[in-house]
Amino acid sequence: MSPFAGSTPRTEEWRHLRLTREDGVATVTLARPDKLNALTFGAYADLRDLLAELSRERSVRALVLAGEGRGFCSGGDVDEIIGATLSMDTAQLLDFNRMTGQVVRAVRECPFPVIAAVHGVAAGAGAVLALAADFRIADPTARFAFLFTRVGLSGGDMGAAYLLPRVVGLGHATRLLMLGEPVRAPEAERIGLISELADEGAAGSRAAQLARRLADGPALAYAQTKALLTAELDMPLAASVELDAATQALLMNGEDYAEFHAAFTEKRPPKWQGR
């Protein structure tokens, strides 16, 4: 994401989510607890635009995505999205589905790590949002359900058929996307769907701790690692090692690489600048 901005000013208030910032860490909270944080058209659009805005600012070094209340996110709102899409024409439906995919792309392509703090339900689009994150820290109450076939749609929604096999393997992904059965936290940990199983009630605090660690680290190195992980999913080995070589050559010219050597020589912790 280019850091260059045009005429549009920074958004001071987001209507469909809550954003807080603290010393390089952004926390985005889905805040419709009475609806289990079900997504609306506005929530999708705000997530898409917020991630693009934060990516341009370059002030955020890590982002936590969380849900308020009893769960993470129950997916698309049945009345406000599913009901509304029944009256849309093909062009409108294509616009909507492209927008949901743009949110997932924004999560994968933003230049900072995204950590999903999952408790309670992460269903439908909520499960895909968590899947798109770089880290998923789950409470023992967490349960993931890719429900798209349950409403008569393809399980390959919002990039799920691309991402999920790469996280849990084709066999588990086929079962989860075709049957739409819930996966509770212990099984999610077993099949590799979550990065860490936290103690009960501690997913948010553990996500915040990881975000702080990442924000205090070599941000440019993390950004390039994330970019390579995404880009090299579909590359042959020869192209991958060439891209790795070019990336390392650039980073070896950076301030953080020189700072590591200075810190090592002086027997002190590095002071990472993200440059």
Coordinates of C-alpha atoms in Angstrom, one line a residue:
M1 CA 0.0 0.0 0.0
S2 CA 1.5 3.3 -1.1
P3 CA 1.9 5.9 1.8
F4 CA 1.0 8.7 -0.5
A5 CA -2.4 10.3 0.2
G6 CA -4.5 12.5 -2.1
S7 CA -7.1 15.0 -1.1
T8 CA -9.2 12.8 1.2
P9 CA -8.5 13.8 4.8
R10 CA -8.0 11.3 7.6
T11 CA -11.2 9.8 8.9
E12 CA -11.8 11.0 12.5
E13 CA -14.8 8.9 13.3
W14 CA -15.8 5.4 12.0
R15 CA -19.5 4.8 12.3
H16 CA -19.5 1.0 12.1
L17 CA -16.6 0.0 14.3
R18 CA -14.5 1.3 17.1
L19 CA -10.9 2.2 16.7
T20 CA -8.3 2.9 19.4
R21 CA -4.6 3.6 19.1
E22 CA -1.8 3.3 21.5
D23 CA 1.9 3.8 20.6
G24 CA 1.8 1.9 17.3
V25 CA -0.9 -0.6 18.2
A26 CA -4.4 -0.2 16.7
T27 CA -7.3 -2.1 18.1
V28 CA -10.4 -2.4 15.9
T29 CA -13.5 -3.6 17.7
L30 CA -16.6 -4.8 16.0
A31 CA -19.2 -3.2 18.2
R32 CA -22.7 -4.6 17.7
P33 CA -22.8 -6.9 20.7
D34 CA -26.6 -7.1 20.6
K35 CA -26.3 -8.7 17.2
L36 CA -23.2 -10.8 18.0
N37 CA -21.3 -8.2 15.9
A38 CA -23.0 -9.2 12.7
L39 CA -21.6 -7.3 9.7
T40 CA -23.6 -4.7 7.7
F41 CA -22.7 -3.1 4.3
G42 CA -21.3 -0.2 6.3
A43 CA -19.2 -2.4 8.5
Y44 CA -17.6 -4.1 5.5
A45 CA -16.9 -0.7 3.8
D46 CA -15.5 0.8 7.0
L47 CA -13.1 -2.2 7.5
R48 CA -12.0 -1.9 3.8
D49 CA -11.4 1.9 4.1
L50 CA -9.9 1.8 7.5
L51 CA -7.2 -0.8 6.6
A52 CA -6.3 1.3 3.5
E53 CA -6.1 4.4 5.6
L54 CA -3.9 2.9 8.3
S55 CA -1.7 1.3 5.6
R56 CA -1.1 4.8 4.1
E57 CA -0.4 6.4 7.5
R58 CA 2.4 4.1 8.4
S59 CA 1.9 4.9 12.1
V60 CA 0.5 1.5 13.0
R61 CA 2.8 -1.4 13.6
A62 CA 0.3 -4.0 14.7
L63 CA -3.4 -4.3 14.7
V64 CA -5.8 -6.3 16.9
L65 CA -9.2 -7.2 15.5
A66 CA -11.7 -8.1 18.2
G67 CA -15.4 -8.3 18.9
E68 CA -17.4 -6.8 21.7
G69 CA -19.7 -8.8 24.0
R70 CA -20.4 -12.5 23.8
G71 CA -18.6 -13.3 20.5
F72 CA -16.2 -12.3 17.8
C73 CA -18.5 -12.0 14.8
S74 CA -21.5 -13.9 13.7
G75 CA -21.1 -13.1 10.0
G76 CA -23.3 -11.1 7.7
D77 CA -26.5 -9.7 9.3
V78 CA -29.4 -11.9 8.2
D79 CA -31.8 -9.0 7.7
E80 CA -29.5 -6.2 6.7
I81 CA -27.4 -8.2 4.2
I82 CA -29.0 -11.5 3.3
G83 CA -32.5 -10.0 3.2
A84 CA -31.3 -7.0 1.3
T85 CA -29.4 -9.0 -1.3
L86 CA -32.5 -10.9 -2.4
S87 CA -33.7 -7.7 -4.1
M88 CA -30.4 -6.8 -5.7
D89 CA -29.6 -7.3 -9.4
T90 CA -26.5 -9.1 -10.6
A91 CA -24.4 -6.0 -10.9
Q92 CA -25.2 -4.9 -7.4
L93 CA -24.5 -8.4 -6.0
L94 CA -21.2 -8.4 -7.8
D95 CA -20.3 -5.1 -6.3
F96 CA -21.2 -6.4 -2.8
N97 CA -19.2 -9.6 -3.1
R98 CA -16.2 -7.8 -4.5
M99 CA -16.3 -5.5 -1.5
T100 CA -16.2 -8.4 1.0
G101 CA -13.2 -9.8 -0.9
Q102 CA -11.5 -6.4 -0.8
V103 CA -11.7 -6.5 3.0
V104 CA -9.9 -9.8 3.1
R105 CA -7.3 -8.6 0.6
A106 CA -6.8 -5.5 2.8
V107 CA -6.2 -7.7 5.8
R108 CA -3.6 -9.8 3.9
E109 CA -2.0 -6.9 2.1
C110 CA -1.7 -4.2 4.9
P111 CA 2.0 -3.7 5.9
F112 CA 1.5 -4.6 9.6
P113 CA 0.6 -7.9 11.4
V114 CA -3.1 -8.4 12.1
I115 CA -4.1 -10.4 15.2
A116 CA -7.6 -11.8 15.6
A117 CA -8.6 -12.1 19.3
V118 CA -11.5 -14.7 19.0
H119 CA -14.0 -15.6 21.7
G120 CA -17.4 -17.1 21.3
V121 CA -18.7 -17.4 17.8
A122 CA -16.7 -16.6 14.6
A123 CA -19.1 -17.6 11.9
G124 CA -19.5 -17.0 8.2
A125 CA -17.7 -13.8 7.3
G126 CA -16.5 -13.6 10.9
A127 CA -14.6 -16.9 10.4
V128 CA -13.0 -15.6 7.2
L129 CA -11.9 -12.4 8.8
A130 CA -10.2 -14.4 11.6
L131 CA -8.7 -16.7 8.9
A132 CA -7.3 -13.8 7.0
A133 CA -5.4 -12.5 10.1
D134 CA -1.8 -13.3 10.5
F135 CA -2.4 -14.6 14.0
R136 CA -5.5 -16.1 15.6
I137 CA -5.5 -16.1 19.4
A138 CA -8.6 -18.0 20.7
D139 CA -10.4 -18.2 24.0
P140 CA -11.5 -21.8 24.9
T141 CA -15.1 -20.6 24.1
A142 CA -14.2 -19.9 20.5
R143 CA -15.9 -21.8 17.7
F144 CA -15.4 -21.3 14.0
A145 CA -18.0 -22.1 11.4
F146 CA -17.8 -21.4 7.7
L147 CA -21.6 -21.4 7.2
F148 CA -21.9 -20.4 3.5
T149 CA -23.3 -23.7 2.2
R150 CA -25.8 -23.6 5.1
V151 CA -27.5 -20.6 3.4
G152 CA -27.2 -22.1 -0.1
L153 CA -24.0 -20.4 -1.3
S154 CA -20.6 -21.6 -2.2
G155 CA -18.2 -22.3 0.7
G156 CA -15.6 -20.5 -1.2
D157 CA -16.6 -17.0 -0.1
M158 CA -14.3 -14.0 0.5
G159 CA -11.3 -16.1 -0.4
A160 CA -12.0 -18.9 2.1
A161 CA -11.3 -21.6 -0.5
Y162 CA -7.9 -20.0 -1.2
L163 CA -6.8 -19.3 2.4
L164 CA -8.2 -22.2 4.4
P165 CA -6.5 -25.1 2.6
R166 CA -3.2 -23.2 3.0
V167 CA -3.8 -23.0 6.8
V168 CA -5.3 -26.4 7.7
G169 CA -4.8 -28.5 4.5
L170 CA -7.2 -29.5 1.8
G171 CA -8.8 -32.3 3.7
H172 CA -9.9 -30.2 6.7
A173 CA -10.7 -27.3 4.5
T174 CA -13.1 -29.5 2.4
R175 CA -14.9 -30.7 5.4
L176 CA -15.2 -27.2 7.0
L177 CA -16.3 -25.4 3.8
M178 CA -18.7 -28.1 2.5
L179 CA -20.4 -29.1 5.7
G180 CA -20.3 -25.8 7.6
E181 CA -19.9 -27.6 10.9
P182 CA -18.6 -25.6 13.9
V183 CA -15.0 -26.2 15.0
R184 CA -14.4 -25.6 18.7
A185 CA -11.2 -24.2 20.1
P186 CA -9.5 -27.5 21.0
E187 CA -10.0 -29.0 17.5
A188 CA -9.1 -25.6 15.9
E189 CA -5.8 -25.8 17.8
R190 CA -5.2 -29.4 16.7
I191 CA -5.7 -28.7 13.0
G192 CA -3.7 -25.5 13.0
L193 CA -6.6 -23.1 12.6
I194 CA -5.5 -21.0 15.6
S195 CA -2.1 -19.7 16.5
E196 CA -2.6 -19.9 20.3
L197 CA -5.2 -21.2 22.6
A198 CA -5.4 -18.7 25.5
D199 CA -6.8 -19.2 29.0
E200 CA -10.5 -18.5 29.4
G201 CA -11.1 -14.8 29.1
A202 CA -7.5 -14.0 28.1
A203 CA -7.6 -14.0 24.3
G204 CA -7.9 -10.2 24.2
S205 CA -5.0 -9.6 26.7
R206 CA -2.8 -12.2 24.9
A207 CA -3.5 -10.5 21.6
A208 CA -2.6 -7.2 23.1
Q209 CA 0.7 -8.6 24.4
L210 CA 1.6 -10.0 21.0
A211 CA 0.6 -6.7 19.3
R212 CA 2.9 -4.9 21.7
R213 CA 5.8 -7.2 21.0
L214 CA 5.3 -6.8 17.2
A215 CA 4.9 -3.1 17.5
D216 CA 8.2 -2.8 19.4
G217 CA 10.1 -5.0 16.9
P218 CA 11.6 -4.4 13.4
A219 CA 8.4 -3.3 11.6
L220 CA 9.9 -3.3 8.1
A221 CA 11.2 -6.8 8.5
Y222 CA 7.7 -7.9 9.7
A223 CA 6.0 -6.1 6.8
Q224 CA 8.3 -7.7 4.2
T225 CA 7.9 -11.2 5.8
K226 CA 4.1 -10.8 5.6
A227 CA 4.3 -9.6 2.0
L228 CA 6.5 -12.6 1.0
L229 CA 4.3 -15.1 2.8
T230 CA 1.3 -13.9 0.8
A231 CA 3.1 -13.4 -2.6
E232 CA 5.0 -16.7 -2.5
L233 CA 1.9 -18.9 -2.0
D234 CA 1.5 -19.3 -5.7
M235 CA 5.1 -18.9 -6.9
P236 CA 7.5 -21.6 -8.0
L237 CA 10.6 -22.1 -5.9
A238 CA 13.0 -20.3 -8.4
A239 CA 10.8 -17.2 -8.3
S240 CA 10.5 -17.3 -4.5
V241 CA 14.2 -17.5 -3.8
E242 CA 14.8 -14.7 -6.2
L243 CA 12.2 -12.5 -4.5
D244 CA 13.7 -13.5 -1.1
A245 CA 17.1 -12.4 -2.4
A246 CA 15.9 -9.0 -3.6
T247 CA 14.0 -8.4 -0.4
Q248 CA 17.0 -9.2 1.8
A249 CA 19.3 -7.0 -0.3
L250 CA 17.0 -4.1 0.3
L251 CA 16.7 -4.8 4.0
M252 CA 20.4 -5.2 4.4
N253 CA 20.6 -1.6 3.3
G254 CA 18.2 -0.5 6.0
E255 CA 18.8 1.1 9.4
D256 CA 17.5 -1.8 11.4
Y257 CA 20.0 -4.2 10.0
A258 CA 22.9 -1.8 10.9
E259 CA 21.3 -1.2 14.3
F260 CA 21.3 -4.9 15.1
H261 CA 25.0 -5.1 14.5
A262 CA 25.7 -2.0 16.6
A263 CA 23.5 -3.4 19.4
F264 CA 25.2 -6.8 19.3
T265 CA 28.6 -5.2 19.4
E266 CA 27.7 -2.9 22.3
K267 CA 25.9 -5.7 24.1
R268 CA 22.5 -3.9 24.4
P269 CA 19.0 -4.5 23.0
P270 CA 18.4 -3.1 19.5
K271 CA 16.4 0.1 19.1
W272 CA 14.3 -0.8 16.1
Q273 CA 13.2 2.1 13.9
G274 CA 11.2 0.2 11.2
R275 CA 13.5 1.6 8.5

